[in-house]
Coordinates of C-alpha atoms in Angstrom, one line a residue:
X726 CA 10.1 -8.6 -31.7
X727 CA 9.2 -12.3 -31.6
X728 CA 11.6 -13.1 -28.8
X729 CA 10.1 -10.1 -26.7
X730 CA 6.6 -11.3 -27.3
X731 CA 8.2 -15.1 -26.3
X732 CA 9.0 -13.9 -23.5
X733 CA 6.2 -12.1 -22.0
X734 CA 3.9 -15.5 -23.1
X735 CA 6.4 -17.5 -21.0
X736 CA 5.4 -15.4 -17.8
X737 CA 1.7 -16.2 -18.6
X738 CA 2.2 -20.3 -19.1
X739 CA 1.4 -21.3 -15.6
X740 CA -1.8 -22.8 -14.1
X741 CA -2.7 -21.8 -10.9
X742 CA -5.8 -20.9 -9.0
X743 CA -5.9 -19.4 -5.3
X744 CA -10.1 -18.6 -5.2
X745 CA -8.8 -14.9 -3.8
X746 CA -12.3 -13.2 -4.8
X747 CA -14.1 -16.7 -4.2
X748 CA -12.6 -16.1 -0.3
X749 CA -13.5 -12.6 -0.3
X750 CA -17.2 -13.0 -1.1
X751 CA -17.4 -16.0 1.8
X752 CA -15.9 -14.2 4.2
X753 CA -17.9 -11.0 3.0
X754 CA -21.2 -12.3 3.1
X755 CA -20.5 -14.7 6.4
X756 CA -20.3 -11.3 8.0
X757 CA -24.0 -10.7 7.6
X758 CA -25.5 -14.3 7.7
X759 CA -26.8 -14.0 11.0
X760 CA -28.9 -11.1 11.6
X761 CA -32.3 -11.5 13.3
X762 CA -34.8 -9.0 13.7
X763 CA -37.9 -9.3 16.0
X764 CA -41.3 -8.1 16.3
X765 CA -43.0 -7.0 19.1
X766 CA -45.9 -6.2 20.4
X767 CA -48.0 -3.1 22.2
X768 CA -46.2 -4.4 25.7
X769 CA -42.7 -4.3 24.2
X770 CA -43.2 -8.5 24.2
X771 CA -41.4 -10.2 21.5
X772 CA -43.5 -12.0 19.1
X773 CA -41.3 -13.0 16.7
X774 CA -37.7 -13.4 16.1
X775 CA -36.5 -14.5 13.4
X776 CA -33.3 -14.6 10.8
X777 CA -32.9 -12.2 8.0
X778 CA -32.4 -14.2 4.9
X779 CA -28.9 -13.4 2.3
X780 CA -28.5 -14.4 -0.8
X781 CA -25.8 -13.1 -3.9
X782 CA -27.8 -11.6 -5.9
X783 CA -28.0 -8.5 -8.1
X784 CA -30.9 -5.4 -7.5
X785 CA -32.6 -5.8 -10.1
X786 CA -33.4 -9.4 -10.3
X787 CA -34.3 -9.3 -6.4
X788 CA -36.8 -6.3 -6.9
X789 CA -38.3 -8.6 -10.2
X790 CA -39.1 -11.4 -7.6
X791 CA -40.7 -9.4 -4.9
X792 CA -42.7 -7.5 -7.9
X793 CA -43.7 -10.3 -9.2
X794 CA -47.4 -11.0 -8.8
X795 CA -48.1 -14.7 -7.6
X796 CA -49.6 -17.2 -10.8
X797 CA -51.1 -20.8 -10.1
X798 CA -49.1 -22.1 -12.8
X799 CA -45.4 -20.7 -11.7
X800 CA -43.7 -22.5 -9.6
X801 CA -41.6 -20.1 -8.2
X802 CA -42.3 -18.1 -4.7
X803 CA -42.8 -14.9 -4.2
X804 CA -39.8 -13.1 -2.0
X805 CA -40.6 -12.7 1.5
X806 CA -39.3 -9.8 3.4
X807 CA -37.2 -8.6 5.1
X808 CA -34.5 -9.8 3.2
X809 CA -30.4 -9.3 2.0
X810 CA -28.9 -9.7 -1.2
X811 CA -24.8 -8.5 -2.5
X812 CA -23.5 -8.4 -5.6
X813 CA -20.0 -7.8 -7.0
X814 CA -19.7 -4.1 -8.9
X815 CA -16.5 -3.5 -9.8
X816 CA -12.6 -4.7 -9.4
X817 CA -10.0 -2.2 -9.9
X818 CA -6.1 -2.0 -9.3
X819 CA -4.6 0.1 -6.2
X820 CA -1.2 2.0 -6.8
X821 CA -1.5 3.4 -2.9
X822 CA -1.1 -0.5 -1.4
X823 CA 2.2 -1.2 -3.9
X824 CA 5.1 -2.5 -2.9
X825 CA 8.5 -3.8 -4.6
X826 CA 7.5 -6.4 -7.1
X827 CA 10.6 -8.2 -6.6
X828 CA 10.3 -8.9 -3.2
X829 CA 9.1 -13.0 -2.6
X830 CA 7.6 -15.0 -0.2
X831 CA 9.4 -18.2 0.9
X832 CA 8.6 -21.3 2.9
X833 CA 10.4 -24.7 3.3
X834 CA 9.9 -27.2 0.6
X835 CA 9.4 -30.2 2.7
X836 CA 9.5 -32.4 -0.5
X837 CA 12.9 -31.9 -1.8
X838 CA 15.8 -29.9 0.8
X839 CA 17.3 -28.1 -1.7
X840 CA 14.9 -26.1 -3.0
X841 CA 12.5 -24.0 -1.5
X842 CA 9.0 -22.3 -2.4
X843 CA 8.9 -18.6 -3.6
X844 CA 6.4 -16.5 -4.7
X845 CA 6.4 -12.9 -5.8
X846 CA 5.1 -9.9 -3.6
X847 CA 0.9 -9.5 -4.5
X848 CA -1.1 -6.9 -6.3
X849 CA -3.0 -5.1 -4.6
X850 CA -6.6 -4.3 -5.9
X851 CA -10.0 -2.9 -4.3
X852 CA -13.2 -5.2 -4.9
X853 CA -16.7 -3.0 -5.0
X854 CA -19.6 -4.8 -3.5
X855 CA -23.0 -3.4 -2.7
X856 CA -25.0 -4.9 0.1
X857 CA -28.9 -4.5 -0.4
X858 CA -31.5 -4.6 2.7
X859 CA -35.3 -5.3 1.1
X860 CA -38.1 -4.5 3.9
X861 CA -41.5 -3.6 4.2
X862 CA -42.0 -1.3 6.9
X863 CA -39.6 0.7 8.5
X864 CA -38.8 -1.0 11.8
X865 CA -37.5 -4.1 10.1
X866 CA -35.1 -1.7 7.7
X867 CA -33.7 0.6 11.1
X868 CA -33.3 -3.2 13.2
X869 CA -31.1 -4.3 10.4
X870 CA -28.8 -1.5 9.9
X871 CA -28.3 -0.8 13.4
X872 CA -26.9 -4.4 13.8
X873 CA -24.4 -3.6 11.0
X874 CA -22.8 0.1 11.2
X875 CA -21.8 0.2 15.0
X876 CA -19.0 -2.9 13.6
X877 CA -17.6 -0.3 10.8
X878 CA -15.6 2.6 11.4
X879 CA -15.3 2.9 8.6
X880 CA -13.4 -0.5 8.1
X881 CA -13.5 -3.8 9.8
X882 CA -11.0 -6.7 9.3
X883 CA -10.9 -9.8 8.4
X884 CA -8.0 -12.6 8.2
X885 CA -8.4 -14.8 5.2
X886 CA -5.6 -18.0 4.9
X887 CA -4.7 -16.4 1.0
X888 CA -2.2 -19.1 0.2
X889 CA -2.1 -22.4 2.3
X890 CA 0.9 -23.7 0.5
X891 CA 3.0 -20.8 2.2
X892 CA 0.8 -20.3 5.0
X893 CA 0.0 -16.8 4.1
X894 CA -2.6 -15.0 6.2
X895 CA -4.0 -12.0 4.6
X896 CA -5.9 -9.0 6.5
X897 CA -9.0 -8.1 4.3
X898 CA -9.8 -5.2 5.4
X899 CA -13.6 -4.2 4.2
X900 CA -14.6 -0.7 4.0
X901 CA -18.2 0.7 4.4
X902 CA -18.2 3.6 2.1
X903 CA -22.1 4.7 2.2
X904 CA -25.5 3.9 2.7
X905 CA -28.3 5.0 1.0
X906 CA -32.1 4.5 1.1
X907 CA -34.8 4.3 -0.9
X908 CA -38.6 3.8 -1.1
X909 CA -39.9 2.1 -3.8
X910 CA -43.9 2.5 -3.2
X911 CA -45.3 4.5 -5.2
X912 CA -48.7 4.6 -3.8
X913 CA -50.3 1.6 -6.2
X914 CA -52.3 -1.2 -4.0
X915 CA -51.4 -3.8 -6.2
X916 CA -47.5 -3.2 -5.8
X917 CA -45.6 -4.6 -2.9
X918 CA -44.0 -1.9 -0.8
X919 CA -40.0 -2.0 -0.7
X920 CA -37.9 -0.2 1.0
X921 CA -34.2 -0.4 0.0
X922 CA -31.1 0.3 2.0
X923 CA -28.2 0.4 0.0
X924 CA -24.6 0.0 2.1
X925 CA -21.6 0.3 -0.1
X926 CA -18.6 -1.3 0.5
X927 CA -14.9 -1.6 -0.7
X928 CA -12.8 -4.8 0.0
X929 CA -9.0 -4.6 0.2
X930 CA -7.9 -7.7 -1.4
X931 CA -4.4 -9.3 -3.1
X932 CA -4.3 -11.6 -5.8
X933 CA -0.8 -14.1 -5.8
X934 CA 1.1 -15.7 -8.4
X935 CA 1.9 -18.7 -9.2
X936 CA 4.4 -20.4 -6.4
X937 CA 7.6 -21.2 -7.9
X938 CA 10.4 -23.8 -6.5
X939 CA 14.2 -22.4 -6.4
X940 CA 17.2 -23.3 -5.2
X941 CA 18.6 -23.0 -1.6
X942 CA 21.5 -20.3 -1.7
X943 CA 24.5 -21.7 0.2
X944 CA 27.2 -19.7 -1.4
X945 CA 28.0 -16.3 -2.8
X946 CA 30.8 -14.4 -4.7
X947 CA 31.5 -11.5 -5.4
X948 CA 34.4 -9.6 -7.3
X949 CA 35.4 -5.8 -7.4
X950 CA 36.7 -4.5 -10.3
X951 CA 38.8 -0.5 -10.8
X952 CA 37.4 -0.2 -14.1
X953 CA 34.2 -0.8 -16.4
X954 CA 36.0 -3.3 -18.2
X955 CA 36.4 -5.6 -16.1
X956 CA 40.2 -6.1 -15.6
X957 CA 41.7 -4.3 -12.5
X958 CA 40.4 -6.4 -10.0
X959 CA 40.8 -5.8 -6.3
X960 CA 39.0 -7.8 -4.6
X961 CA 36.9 -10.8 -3.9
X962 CA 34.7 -11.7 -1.3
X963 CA 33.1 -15.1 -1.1
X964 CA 30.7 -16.1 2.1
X965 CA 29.2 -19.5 2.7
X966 CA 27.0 -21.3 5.1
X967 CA 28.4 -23.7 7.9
X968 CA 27.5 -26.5 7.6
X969 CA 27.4 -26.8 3.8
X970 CA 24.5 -28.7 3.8
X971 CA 22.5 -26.5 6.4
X972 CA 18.6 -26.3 6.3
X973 CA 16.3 -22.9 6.4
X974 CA 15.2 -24.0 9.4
X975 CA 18.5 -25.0 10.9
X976 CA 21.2 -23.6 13.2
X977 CA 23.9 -22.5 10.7
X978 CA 27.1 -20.0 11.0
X979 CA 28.6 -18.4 7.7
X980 CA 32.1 -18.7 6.7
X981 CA 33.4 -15.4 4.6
X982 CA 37.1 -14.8 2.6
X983 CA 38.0 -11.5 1.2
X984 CA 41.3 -11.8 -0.8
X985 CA 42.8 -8.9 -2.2
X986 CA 44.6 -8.2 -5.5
X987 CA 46.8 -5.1 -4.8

């Protein structure tokens, strides 16, 4: 039992750190950091333009700040709107986007030629973000959204550089899976109107391992045996690279014997 539990804590020993969701919430929220709105008058002249402020933040704390009645001796602003916020909801694991964990990703190890960089196959997971729209009248809330769904359907993609030590680019596809609304004024003068729009989305991310450093195989062997023992043999076949000390990213041939014990 000790040994098994050895092992599995060996697997866990190594430091590494590729900001995956760090990435994902960039490139998420870059996406809608440059929305403007404008306001216009009875001729259809515009008055106004101006960009639509985002922030990470969660609901709640957003709707506390635009609630919040203005006091000489707080510091802090009121919100203005219109305004976005995000916020991260959930992260969970998906078996549809599997694939072999055995299979590796390689690049040349410029620092040492015999060995090379490796790095098992990803897992896959789906990262839950909502994107909130705060607005006071109704125009602001309809400009908004109709800058963003036309881009989704339902998915848009984005390329993120996942691991720069392999040069891996990923495709982060981000899914919009609804959009709600909802009024929060109640019909009291003394409350700020806000009306929300809620836009769901669902990231398709991959989170890497560590990057290992293995050898370069040159040579390979292999012998058949008749029986499960292991002492009939009949035959061997050994292949190698030409030249011996060939690169990954050189022009090599390979050189193969079979040999025969009948």
């Amino acid at each position: 039992m000790s040994e098994i539990l050895l092992v599995r804590w060996h697997v866990l020993d190594k430091t590494f750190y590729w900001g995956t969701t760090r990435k994902a919430i960039i490139a998420f929220g870059n996406l809608f950091n440059d929305i403007f709105i404008e306001r216009r008058n009875s001729s259809g002249q515009v008055q106004q333009r101006f960009k639509v402020p985002l922030a990470y933040a969660p609901r709640q704390k957003m709707l506390a700040r635009i609630e919040q009645q203005p006091n000489i001796d707080d510091q802090r602003v009121q919100v203005t709107l219109p305004r976005m916020s995000f916020e991260i909801l959930s992260l969970g694991y998906d078996p549809r986007r599997k694939i072999s964990p055995i299979q590796t990703n390689r690049a040349i190890n410029t620092a040492d030629s015999d060995l090379i960089k490796a790095q098992y196959a990803p897992t896959p997971y789906d990262l839950n973000i909502n994107l909130y729209v705060y607005v006071k009248n109704q125009d602001d809330g309809l400009q908004i959204i109709e800058q963003i769904l036309p881009y989704f359907n339902p998915d848009f993609n984005l390329s993120l550089k996942a691991i720069p030590e392999l040069n891996i680019l990923n495709d982060l596809p981000v899914i919009l899976n609804s959009v709600d609304y909802q009024d929060e004024y109640e019909g009291d003068y003394a409350v700020r109107r806000a009306i929300i729009w809620t836009l769901s989305y669902t990231l398709k991310i991959n989170y890497y391992g560590p990057v290992n450093r293995t050898g370069i195989i040159r040579r390979v062997n292999a012998n058949l045996f008749n029986d499960a023992a292991l002492t009939q043999q009949l035959h061997e076949y050994t292949a190698t690279v030409s030249p011996e000390n060939a690169q990954p990213n050189s022009d090599f041939d390979f050189s193969e014997t079979f040999t025969d014990f009948e």
